mmCIF file of C-alpha atoms and ligand atoms in Angstrom:
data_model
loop_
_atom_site.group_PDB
_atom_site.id
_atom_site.type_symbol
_atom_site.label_atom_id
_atom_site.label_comp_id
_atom_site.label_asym_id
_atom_site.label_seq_id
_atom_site.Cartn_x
_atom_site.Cartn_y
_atom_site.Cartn_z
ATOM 1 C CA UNK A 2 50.742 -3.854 -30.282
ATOM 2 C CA UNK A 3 50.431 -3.607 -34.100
ATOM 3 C CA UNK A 4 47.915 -1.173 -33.979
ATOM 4 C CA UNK A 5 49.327 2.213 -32.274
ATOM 5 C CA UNK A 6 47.108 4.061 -30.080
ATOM 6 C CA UNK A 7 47.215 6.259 -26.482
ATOM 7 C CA UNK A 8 45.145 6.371 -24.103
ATOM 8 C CA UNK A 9 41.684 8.738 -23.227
ATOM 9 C CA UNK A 10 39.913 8.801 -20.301
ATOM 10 C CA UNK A 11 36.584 7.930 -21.975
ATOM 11 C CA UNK A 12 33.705 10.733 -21.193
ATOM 12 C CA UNK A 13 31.871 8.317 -23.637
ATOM 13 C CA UNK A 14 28.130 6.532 -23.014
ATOM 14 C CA UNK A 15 29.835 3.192 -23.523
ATOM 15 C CA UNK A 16 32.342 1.715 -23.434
ATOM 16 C CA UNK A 17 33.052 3.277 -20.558
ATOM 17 C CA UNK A 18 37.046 4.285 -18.718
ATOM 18 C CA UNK A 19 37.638 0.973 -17.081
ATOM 19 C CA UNK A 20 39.523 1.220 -13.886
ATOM 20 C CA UNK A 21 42.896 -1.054 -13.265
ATOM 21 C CA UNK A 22 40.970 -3.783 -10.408
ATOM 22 C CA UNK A 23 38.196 -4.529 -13.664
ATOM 23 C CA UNK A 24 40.997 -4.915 -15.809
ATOM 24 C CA UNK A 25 43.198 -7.062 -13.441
ATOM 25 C CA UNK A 26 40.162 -9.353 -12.452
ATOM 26 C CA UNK A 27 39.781 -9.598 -15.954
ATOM 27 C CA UNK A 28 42.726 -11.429 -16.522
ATOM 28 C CA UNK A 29 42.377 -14.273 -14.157
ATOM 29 C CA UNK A 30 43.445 -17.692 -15.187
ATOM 30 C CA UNK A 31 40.895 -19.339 -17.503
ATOM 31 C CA UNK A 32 38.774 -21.964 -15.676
ATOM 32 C CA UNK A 33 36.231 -24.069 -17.580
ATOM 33 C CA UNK A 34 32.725 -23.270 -18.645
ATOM 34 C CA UNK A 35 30.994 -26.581 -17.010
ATOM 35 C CA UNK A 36 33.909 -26.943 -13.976
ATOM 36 C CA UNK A 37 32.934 -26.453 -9.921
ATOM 37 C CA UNK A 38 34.905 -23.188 -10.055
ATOM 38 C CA UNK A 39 33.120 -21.744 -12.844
ATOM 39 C CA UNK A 40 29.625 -22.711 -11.002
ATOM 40 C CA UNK A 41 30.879 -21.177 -7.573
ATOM 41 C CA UNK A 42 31.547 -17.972 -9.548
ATOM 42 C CA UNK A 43 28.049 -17.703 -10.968
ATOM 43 C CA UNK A 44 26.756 -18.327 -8.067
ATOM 44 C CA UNK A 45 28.543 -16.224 -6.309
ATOM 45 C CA UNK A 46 27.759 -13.546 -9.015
ATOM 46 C CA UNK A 47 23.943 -13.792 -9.099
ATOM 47 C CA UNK A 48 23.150 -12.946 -5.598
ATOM 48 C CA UNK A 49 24.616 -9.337 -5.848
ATOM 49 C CA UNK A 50 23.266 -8.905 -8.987
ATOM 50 C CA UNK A 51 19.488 -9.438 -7.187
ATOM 51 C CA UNK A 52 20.747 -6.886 -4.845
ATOM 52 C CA UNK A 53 21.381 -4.233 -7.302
ATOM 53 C CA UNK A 54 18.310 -4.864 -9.933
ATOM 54 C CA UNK A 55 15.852 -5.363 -6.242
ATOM 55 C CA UNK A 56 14.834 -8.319 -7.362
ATOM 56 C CA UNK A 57 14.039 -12.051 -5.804
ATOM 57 C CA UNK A 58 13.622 -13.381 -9.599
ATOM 58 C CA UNK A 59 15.803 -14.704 -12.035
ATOM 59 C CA UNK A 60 18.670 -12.665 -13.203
ATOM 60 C CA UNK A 61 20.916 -13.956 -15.974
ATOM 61 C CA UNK A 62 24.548 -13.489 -18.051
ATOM 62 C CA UNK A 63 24.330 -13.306 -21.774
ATOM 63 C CA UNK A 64 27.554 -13.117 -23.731
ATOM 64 C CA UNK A 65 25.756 -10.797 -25.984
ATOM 65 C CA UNK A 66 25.633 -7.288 -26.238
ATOM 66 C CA UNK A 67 22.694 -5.697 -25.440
ATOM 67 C CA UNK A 68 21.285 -6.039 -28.345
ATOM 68 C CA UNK A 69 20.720 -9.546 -28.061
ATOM 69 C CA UNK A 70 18.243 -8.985 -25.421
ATOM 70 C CA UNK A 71 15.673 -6.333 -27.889
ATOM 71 C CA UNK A 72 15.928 -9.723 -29.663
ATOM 72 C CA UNK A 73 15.296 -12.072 -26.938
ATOM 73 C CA UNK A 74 12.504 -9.911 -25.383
ATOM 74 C CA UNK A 75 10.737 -10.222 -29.059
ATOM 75 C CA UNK A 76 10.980 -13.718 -29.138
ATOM 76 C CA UNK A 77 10.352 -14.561 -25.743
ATOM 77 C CA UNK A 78 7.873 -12.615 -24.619
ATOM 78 C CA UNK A 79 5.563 -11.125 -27.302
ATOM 79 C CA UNK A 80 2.489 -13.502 -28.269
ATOM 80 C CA UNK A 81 0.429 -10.967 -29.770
ATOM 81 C CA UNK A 82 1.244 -7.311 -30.451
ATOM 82 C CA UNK A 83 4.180 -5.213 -28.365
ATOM 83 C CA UNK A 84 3.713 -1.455 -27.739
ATOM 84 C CA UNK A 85 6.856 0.137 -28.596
ATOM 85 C CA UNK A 86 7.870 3.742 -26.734
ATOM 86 C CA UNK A 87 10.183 5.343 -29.437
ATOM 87 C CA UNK A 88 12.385 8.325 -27.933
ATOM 88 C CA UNK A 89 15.683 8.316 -30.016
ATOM 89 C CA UNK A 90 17.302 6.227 -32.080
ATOM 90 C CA UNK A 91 17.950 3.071 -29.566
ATOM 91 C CA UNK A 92 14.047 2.775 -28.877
ATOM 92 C CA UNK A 93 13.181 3.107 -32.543
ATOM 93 C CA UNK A 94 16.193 0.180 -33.155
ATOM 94 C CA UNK A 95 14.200 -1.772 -30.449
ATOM 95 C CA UNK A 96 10.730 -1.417 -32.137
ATOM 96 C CA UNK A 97 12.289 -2.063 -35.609
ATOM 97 C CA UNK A 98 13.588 -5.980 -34.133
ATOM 98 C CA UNK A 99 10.175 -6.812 -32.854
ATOM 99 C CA UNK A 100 9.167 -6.266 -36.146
ATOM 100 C CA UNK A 101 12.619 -8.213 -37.565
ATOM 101 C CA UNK A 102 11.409 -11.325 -35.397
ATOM 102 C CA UNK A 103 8.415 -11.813 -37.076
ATOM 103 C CA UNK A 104 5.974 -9.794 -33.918
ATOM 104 C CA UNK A 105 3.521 -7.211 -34.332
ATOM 105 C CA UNK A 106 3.892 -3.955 -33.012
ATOM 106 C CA UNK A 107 2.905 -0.624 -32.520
ATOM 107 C CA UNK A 108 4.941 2.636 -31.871
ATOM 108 C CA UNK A 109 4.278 5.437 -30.211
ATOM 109 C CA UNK A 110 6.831 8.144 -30.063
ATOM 110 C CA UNK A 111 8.009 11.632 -28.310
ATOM 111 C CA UNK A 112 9.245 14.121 -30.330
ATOM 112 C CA UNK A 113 13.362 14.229 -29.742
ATOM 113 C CA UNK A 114 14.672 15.053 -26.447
ATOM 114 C CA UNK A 115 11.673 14.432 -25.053
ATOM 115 C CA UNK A 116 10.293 11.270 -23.183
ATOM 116 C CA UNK A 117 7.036 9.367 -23.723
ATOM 117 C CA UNK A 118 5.052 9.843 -21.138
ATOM 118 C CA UNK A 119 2.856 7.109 -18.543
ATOM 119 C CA UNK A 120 -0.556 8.883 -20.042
ATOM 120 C CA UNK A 121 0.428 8.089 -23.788
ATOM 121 C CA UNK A 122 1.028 4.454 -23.106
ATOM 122 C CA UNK A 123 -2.315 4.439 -20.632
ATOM 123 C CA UNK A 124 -3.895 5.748 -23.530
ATOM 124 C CA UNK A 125 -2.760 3.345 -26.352
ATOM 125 C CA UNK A 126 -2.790 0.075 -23.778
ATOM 126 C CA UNK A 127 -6.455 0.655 -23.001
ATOM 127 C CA UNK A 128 -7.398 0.266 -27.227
ATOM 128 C CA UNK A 129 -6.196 -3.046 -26.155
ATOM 129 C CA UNK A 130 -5.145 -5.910 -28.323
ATOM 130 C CA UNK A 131 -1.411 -5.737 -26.375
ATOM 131 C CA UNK A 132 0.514 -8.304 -24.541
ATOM 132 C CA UNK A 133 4.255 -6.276 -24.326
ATOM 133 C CA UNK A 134 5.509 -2.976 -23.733
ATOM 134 C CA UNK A 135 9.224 -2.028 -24.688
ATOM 135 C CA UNK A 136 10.404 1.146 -23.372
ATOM 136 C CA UNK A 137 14.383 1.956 -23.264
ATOM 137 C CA UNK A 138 14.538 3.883 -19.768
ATOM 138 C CA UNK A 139 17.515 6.050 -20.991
ATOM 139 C CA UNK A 140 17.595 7.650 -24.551
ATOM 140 C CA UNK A 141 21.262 7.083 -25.085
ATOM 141 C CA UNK A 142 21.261 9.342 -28.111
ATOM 142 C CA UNK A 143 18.688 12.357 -26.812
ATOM 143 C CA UNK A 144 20.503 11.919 -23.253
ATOM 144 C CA UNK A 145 16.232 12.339 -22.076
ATOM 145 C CA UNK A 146 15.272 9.814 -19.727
ATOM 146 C CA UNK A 147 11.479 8.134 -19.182
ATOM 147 C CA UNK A 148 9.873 8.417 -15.630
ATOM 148 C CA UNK A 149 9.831 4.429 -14.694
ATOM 149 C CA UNK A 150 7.625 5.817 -11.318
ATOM 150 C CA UNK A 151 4.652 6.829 -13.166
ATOM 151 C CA UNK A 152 5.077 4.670 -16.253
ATOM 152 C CA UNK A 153 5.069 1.685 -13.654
ATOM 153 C CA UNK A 154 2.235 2.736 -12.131
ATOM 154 C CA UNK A 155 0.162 3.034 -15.440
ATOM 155 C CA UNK A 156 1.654 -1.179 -16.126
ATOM 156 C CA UNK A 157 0.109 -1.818 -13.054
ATOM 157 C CA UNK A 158 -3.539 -1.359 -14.522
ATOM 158 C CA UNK A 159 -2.202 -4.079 -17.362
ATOM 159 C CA UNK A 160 -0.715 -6.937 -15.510
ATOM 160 C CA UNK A 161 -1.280 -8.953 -18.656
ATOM 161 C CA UNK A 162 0.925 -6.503 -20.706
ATOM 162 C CA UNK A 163 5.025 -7.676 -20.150
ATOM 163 C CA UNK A 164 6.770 -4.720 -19.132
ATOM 164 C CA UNK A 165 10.123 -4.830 -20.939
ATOM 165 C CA UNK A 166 12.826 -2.186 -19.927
ATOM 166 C CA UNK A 167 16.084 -1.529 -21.522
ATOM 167 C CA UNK A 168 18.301 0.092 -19.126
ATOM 168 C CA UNK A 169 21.224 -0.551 -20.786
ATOM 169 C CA UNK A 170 22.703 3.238 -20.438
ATOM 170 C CA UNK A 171 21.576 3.298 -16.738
ATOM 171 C CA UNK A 172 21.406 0.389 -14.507
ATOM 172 C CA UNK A 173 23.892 0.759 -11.866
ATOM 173 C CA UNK A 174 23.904 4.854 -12.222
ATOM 174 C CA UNK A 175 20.204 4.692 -10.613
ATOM 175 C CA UNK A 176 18.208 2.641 -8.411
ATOM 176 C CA UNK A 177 15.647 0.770 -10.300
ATOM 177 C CA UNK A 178 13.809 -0.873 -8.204
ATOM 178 C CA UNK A 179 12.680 -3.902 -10.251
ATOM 179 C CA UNK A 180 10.502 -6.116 -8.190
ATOM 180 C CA UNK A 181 8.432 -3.084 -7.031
ATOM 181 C CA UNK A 182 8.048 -1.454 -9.959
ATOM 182 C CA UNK A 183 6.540 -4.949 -11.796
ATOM 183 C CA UNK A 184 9.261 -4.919 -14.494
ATOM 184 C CA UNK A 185 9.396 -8.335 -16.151
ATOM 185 C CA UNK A 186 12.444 -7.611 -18.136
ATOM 186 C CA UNK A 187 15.202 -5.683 -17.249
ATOM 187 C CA UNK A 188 18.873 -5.074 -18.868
ATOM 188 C CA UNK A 189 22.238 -4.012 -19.511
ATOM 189 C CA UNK A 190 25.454 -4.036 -21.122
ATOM 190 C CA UNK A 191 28.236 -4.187 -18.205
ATOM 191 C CA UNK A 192 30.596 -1.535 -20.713
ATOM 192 C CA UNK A 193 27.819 1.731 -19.478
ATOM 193 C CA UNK A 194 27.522 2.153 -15.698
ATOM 194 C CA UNK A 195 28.833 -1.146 -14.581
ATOM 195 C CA UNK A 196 32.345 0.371 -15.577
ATOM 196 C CA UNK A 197 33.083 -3.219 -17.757
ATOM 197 C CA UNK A 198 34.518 -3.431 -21.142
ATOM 198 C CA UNK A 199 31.703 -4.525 -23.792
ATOM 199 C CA UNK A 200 30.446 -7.742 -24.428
ATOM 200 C CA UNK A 201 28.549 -9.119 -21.393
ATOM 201 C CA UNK A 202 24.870 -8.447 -21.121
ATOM 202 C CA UNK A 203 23.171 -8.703 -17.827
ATOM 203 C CA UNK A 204 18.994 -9.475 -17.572
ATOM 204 C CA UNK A 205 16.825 -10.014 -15.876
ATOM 205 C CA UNK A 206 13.189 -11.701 -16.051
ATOM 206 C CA UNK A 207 10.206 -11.722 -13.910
ATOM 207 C CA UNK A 208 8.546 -15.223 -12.735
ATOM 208 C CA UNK A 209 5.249 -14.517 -14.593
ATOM 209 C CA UNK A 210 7.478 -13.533 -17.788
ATOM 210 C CA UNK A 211 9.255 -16.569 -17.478
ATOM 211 C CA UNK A 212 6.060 -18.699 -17.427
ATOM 212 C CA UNK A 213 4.692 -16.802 -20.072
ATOM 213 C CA UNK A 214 7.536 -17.644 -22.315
ATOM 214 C CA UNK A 215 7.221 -21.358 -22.277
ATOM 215 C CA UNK A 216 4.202 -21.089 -24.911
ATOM 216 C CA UNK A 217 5.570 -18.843 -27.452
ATOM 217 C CA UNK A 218 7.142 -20.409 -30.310
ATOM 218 C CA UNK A 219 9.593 -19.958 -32.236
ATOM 219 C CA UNK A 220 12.156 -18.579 -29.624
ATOM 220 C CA UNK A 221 15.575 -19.922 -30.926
ATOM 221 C CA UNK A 222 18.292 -21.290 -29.079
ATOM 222 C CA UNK A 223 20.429 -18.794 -28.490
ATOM 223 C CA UNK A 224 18.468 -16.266 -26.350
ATOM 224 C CA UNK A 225 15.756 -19.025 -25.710
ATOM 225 C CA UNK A 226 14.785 -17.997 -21.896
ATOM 226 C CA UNK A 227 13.588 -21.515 -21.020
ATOM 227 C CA UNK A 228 17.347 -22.699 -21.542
ATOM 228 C CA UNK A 229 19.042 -19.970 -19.740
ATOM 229 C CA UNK A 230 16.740 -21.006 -17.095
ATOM 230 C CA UNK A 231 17.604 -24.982 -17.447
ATOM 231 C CA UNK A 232 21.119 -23.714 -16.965
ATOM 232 C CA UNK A 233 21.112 -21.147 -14.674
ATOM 233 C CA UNK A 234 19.695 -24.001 -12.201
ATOM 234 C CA UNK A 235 22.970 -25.505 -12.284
ATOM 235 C CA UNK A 236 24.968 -22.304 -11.671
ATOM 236 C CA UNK A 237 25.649 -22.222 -15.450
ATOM 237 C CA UNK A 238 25.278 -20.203 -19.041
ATOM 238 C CA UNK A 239 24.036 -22.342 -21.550
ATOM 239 C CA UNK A 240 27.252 -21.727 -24.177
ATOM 240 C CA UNK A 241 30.529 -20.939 -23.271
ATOM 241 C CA UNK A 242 30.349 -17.242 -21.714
ATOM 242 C CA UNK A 243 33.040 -14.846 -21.702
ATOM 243 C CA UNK A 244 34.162 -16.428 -18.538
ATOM 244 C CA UNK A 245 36.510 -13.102 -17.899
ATOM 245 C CA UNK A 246 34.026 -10.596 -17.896
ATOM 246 C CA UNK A 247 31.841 -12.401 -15.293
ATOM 247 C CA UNK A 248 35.380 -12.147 -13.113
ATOM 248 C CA UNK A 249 35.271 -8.795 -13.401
ATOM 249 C CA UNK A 250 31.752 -8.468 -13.096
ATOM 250 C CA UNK A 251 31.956 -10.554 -9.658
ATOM 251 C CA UNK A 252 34.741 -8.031 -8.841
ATOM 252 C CA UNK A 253 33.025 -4.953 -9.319
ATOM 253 C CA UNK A 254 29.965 -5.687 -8.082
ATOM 254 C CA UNK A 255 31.719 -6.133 -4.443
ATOM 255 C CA UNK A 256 33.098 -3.163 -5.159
ATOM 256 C CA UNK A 257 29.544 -1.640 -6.048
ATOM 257 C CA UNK A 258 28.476 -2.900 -2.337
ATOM 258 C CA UNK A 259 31.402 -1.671 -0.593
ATOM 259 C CA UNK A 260 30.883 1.655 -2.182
ATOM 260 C CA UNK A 261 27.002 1.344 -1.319
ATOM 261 C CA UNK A 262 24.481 1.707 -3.427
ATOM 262 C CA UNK A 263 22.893 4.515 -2.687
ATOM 263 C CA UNK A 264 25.849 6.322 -2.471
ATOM 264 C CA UNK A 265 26.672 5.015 -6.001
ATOM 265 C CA UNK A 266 23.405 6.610 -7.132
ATOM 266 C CA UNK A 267 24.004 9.854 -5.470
ATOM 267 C CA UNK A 268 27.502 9.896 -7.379
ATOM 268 C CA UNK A 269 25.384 10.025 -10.573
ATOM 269 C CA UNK A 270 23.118 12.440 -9.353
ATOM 270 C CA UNK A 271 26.364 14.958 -8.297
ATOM 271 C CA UNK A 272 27.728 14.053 -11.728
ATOM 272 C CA UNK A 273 24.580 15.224 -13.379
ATOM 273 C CA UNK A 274 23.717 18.277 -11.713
ATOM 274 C CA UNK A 275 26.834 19.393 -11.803
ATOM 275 C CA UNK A 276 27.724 18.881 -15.319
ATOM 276 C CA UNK A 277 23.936 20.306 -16.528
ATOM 277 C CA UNK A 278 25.060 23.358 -14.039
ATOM 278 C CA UNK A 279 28.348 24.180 -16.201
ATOM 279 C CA UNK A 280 26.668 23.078 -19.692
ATOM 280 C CA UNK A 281 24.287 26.277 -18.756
ATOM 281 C CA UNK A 282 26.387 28.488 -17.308
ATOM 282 C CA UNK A 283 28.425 28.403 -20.714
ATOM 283 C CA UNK A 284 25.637 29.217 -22.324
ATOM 284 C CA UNK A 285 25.027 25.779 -24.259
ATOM 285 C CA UNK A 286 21.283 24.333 -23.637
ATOM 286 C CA UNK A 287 19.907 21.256 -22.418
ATOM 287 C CA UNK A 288 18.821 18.853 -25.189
ATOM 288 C CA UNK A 289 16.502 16.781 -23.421
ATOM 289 C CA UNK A 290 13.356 18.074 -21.430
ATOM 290 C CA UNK A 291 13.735 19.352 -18.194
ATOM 291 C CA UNK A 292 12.468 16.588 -15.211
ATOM 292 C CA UNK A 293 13.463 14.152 -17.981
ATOM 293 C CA UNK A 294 17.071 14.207 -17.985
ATOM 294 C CA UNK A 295 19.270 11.553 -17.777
ATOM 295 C CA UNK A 296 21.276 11.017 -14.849
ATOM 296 C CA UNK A 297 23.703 9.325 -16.533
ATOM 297 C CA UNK A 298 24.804 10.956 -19.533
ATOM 298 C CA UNK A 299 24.286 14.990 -20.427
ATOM 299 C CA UNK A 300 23.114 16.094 -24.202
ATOM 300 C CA UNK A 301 24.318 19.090 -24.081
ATOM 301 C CA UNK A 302 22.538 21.385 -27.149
ATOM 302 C CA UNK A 303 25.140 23.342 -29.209
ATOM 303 C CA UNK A 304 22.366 24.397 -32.058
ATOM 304 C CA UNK A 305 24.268 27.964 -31.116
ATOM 305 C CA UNK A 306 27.703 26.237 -32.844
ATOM 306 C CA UNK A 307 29.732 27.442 -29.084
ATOM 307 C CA UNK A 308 32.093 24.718 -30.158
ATOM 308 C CA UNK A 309 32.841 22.686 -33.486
ATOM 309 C CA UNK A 310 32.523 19.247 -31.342
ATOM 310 C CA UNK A 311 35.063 17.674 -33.633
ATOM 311 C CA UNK A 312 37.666 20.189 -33.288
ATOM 312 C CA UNK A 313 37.022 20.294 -29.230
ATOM 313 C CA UNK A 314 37.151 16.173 -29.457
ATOM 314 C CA UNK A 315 40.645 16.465 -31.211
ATOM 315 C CA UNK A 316 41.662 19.261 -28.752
ATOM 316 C CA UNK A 317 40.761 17.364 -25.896
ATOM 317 C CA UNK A 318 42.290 13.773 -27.764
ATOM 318 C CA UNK A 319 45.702 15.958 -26.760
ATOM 319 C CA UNK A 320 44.973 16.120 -23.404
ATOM 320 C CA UNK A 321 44.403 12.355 -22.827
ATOM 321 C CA UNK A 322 40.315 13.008 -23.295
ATOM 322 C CA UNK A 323 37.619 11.866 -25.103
ATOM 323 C CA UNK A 324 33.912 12.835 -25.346
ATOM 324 C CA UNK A 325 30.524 12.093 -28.143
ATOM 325 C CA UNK A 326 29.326 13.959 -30.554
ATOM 326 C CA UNK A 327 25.359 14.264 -30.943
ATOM 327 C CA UNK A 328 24.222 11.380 -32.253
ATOM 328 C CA UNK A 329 23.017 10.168 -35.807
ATOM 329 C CA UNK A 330 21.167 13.869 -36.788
ATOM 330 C CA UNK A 331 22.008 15.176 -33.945
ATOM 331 C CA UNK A 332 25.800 15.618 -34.884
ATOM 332 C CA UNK A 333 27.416 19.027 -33.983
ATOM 333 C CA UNK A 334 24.029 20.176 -32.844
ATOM 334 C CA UNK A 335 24.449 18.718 -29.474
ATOM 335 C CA UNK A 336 27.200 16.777 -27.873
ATOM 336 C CA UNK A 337 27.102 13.801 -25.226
ATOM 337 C CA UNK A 338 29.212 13.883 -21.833
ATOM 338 C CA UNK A 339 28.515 10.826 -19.930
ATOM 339 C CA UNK A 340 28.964 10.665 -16.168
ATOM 340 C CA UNK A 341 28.267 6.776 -15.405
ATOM 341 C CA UNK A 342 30.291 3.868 -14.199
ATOM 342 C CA UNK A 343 33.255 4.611 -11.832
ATOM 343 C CA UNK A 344 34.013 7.981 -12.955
ATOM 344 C CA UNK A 345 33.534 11.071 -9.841
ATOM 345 C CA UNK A 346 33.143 14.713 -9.527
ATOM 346 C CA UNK A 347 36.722 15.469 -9.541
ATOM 347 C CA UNK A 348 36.483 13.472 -13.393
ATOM 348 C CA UNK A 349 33.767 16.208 -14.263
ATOM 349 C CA UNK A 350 35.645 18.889 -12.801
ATOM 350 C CA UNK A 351 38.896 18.130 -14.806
ATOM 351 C CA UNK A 352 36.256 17.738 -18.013
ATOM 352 C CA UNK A 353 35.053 20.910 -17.923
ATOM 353 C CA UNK A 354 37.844 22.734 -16.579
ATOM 354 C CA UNK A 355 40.180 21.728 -19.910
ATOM 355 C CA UNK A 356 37.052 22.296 -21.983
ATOM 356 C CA UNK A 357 36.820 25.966 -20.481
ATOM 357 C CA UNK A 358 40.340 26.444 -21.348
ATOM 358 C CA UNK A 359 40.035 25.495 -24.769
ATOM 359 C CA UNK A 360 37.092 27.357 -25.554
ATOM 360 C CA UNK A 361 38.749 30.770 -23.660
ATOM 361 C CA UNK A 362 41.584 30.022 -26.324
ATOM 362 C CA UNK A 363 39.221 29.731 -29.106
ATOM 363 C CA UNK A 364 40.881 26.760 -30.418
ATOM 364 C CA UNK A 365 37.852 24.721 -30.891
ATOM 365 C CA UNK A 366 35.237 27.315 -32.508
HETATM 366 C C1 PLP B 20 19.783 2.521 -24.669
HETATM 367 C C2 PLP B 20 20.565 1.537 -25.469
HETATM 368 N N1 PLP B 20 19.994 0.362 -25.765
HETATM 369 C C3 PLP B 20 20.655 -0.562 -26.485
HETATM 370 C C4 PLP B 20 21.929 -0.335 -26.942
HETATM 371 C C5 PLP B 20 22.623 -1.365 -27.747
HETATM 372 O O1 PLP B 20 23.666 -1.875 -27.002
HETATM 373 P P1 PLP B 20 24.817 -2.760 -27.659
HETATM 374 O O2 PLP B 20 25.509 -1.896 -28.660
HETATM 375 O O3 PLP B 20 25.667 -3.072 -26.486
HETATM 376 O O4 PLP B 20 24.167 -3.935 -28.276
HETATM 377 C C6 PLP B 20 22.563 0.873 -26.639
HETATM 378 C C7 PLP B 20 23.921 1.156 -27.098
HETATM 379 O O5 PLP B 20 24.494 2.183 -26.887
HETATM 380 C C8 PLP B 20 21.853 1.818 -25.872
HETATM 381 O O6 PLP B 20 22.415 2.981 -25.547
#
C-alpha cells in the first residue's frame, strides 16, 4: 500500500471496527448487477432486513450514504411544508436539504444536548399547514437521543403528516419498532451499528409514503422512490449497487439473527451504562440530558479540560486506539466514545482501562 498506515480499533460513531467475516464476505467474487445470483442475494437480503426494522413494508439498498436519503425524503415525500426537529448538527444538515430541494420548512430546535421533545412537535403540527416531519433519532454530534415512544404517539394524532426518521447512528444498536410506531421512513448507513464499512444506505418506506410519493414532482432519478420500487419488484437496485457491501450486509445480518436481536440491543444497553458509569466516576459529565442519552454512542462533557482530547487521541493512536473529539463547537469540550456495531463490554473495558492509565500518568492533560 502506497499510503502507510496501522491499524485502530475504531471507538468512532462511524465508520465503525469492522470484524474479519464482514471483511471476508466482502470480498466475494463479483457477480452481475441484473444476473439470477445477484437477484437471489437481494432477495435473500430483504427479508432479514424486515425482521430487524419490524416492518411488513418495503425496505430498500441505496448505494448512497446516508445522506442521500435527507435528500430523497425531501423530494419524495414533502408536498407542502416539512417540520424539521433540529438537535445538533446532523438534524440542522437535514432541515438545511429540505430547504436545498426546493421544500418549505420549518425548524424547531432543542438547545444542545438536549432532545426535542413529542409536546413541541404536538404543538407546532397542530398550527397546521404540515405534510412531513424529519427528526434524526440519534444526535450523532450531542450523543442525546429523541424518545421515538412518545414522539410516535404524538404522529399518531397526524396521520397525514410523513413521519421521516433518520436512524442512521442507531438502527441495529436498538429496537425500533417501525411498523408499530407508524414511521414512514426509516434509515441507515451500514458503517454505524451494522458494523459495515461506509457506503451502503439501508431505508425503508411505509405503503402510504410510497403512495404518497407518486404525485410529487420533481423527484429525480436517482433517489426517485417509485423506481427503487419498479426495481425492487424484480429483486433488483435500479443502478449498479455496491454489489460487495450487500454480501456483507447478507452476512452480517445472519449473524445479527444468530446473535438475536434482543440480545444485540441489550449489548448496547451494557455498553452504554457502563461506559456513562466510568465517564462519571472520573469525574467528566454527561453532555446530553439525562433519559435522553444515546445508547449508542457516549458525549462525554470535558468543559472541566480532565483531558486535552487530542493529546489522549494520539496517546491512545499508540496503543492501537482511536476515539472522537466533540464535534464541530463542541471540540475539546466534550468527546465521543461510541459503543455500536459488533464491539462488547470487554471492548469498553479495555477503552477505559488504557484511558485510566494514561490519565493516572498525566500524559494526556
Ligand atoms: C445522525 C446522522 N445522520 C446523517 C449522517 C450522514 O451520514 P453520511 O455521512 O453517511 O451521509 C450522519 C453521519 O455521521 C449522522 O450521524
Amino acid at each position: 500500500m502506497a499510503v502507510k498506515m496501522k491499524y485502530k480499533k475504531l471507538f468512532i460513531p462511524g465508520p465503525v471496527e469492522v470484524k474479519a467475516p464482514v471483511l471476508k464476505a466482502m470480498s466475494h467474487y463479483m457477480i452481475g448487477h441484473r444476473s439470477q445470483d445477484f437477484m437471489n442475494l437481494y432477495a435473500d437480503t430483504i427479508p432479514k432486513l424486515k425482521q430487524l426494522l419490524y416492518t411488513n413494508q418495503n425496505v430498500y439498498l441505496s448505494t448512497s450514504s446516508s445522506t442521500g436519503i435527507w435528500e430523497l425524503g425531501a423530494r419524495n415525500l414533502v408536498e407542502k411544508k416539512a417540520l424539521c426537529c433540529v438537535m445538533g448538527e446532523f438534524s440542522s444538515k437535514w432541515a438545511e436539504t429540505v430547504k436545498l430541494c426546493g421544500k418549505e420548512n420549518e425548524v424547531i430546535s432543542a438547545e444542545p444536548g438536549k432532545a426535542v421533545k413529542a409536546e413541541q412537535i404536538r404543538a407546532k403540527l397542530e398550527q397546521g399547514g404540515f405534510d412531513a416531519l424529519t427528526l434524526v433519532h440519534n444526535e450523532t454530534s450531542t450523543g442525546a437521543m429523541a424518545d421515538l415512544e412518545s414522539i410516535a404517539a404524538v404522529m399518531k394524532d397526524f396521520p397525514d403528516v410523513t413521519f421521516m426518521v433518520d436512524a442512521v447512528s442507531s438502527l441495529s444498536g436498538v429496537k425500533i419498532e417501525m411498523d408499530r410506531l407508524g414511521i414512514d421512513l426509516l434509515f441507515a448507513g451500514v458503517q454505524k451499528a451494522f458494523g459495515i464499512p461506509p457506503g451502503l444506505t439501508v431505508f425503508a418506506v411505509s405503503n402510504k409514503a410510497l403512495e404518497k410519493s407518486k404525485r410529487i414532482p420533481n423527484r429525480g432519478y436517482y433517489f426517485d422512490l417509485q423506481v427503487f420500487q419498479k426495481y425492487a419488484e424484480k429483486n433488483q437496485t435500479p443502478s449498479t449497487p455496491s454489489i460487495s457491501h450487500i454480501f456483507a450486509l447478507n452476512a452480517q445480518m445472519d449473524a445479527f439473527l444468530k446473535e438475536g436481536l434482543d440480545k444485540r440491543f441489550k449489548r448496547h444497553t451494557d455498553m452504554a451504562e457502563f461506559t456513562r458509569k466510568w465517564a462519571l466516576k472520573k469525574g467528566f459529565g454527561l453532555f446530553a440530558e439525562e433519559g435522553y442519552r444515546s445508547i449508542t454512542l457516549t458525549a462525554v462533557d470535558n468543559s472541566a479540560n480532565l483531558v486535552n482530547v487530542a493529546k489522549l487521541n494520539e496517546e491512545l493512536g499508540k496503543r492501537k486506539m482511536h476515539i472522537s473529539d466533540g464535534y464541530g463547537q463542541f471540540k475539546q469540550k466534550t468527546f465521543r466514545i461510541a459503543h455500536m456495531g459488533d464491539l462488547n463490554l470487554k471492548d469498553m473495558k479495555e477503552l477505559t482501562g488504557t484511558i485510566d492509565e494514561l490519565m493516572a500518568k498525566g500524559v494526556c492533560k
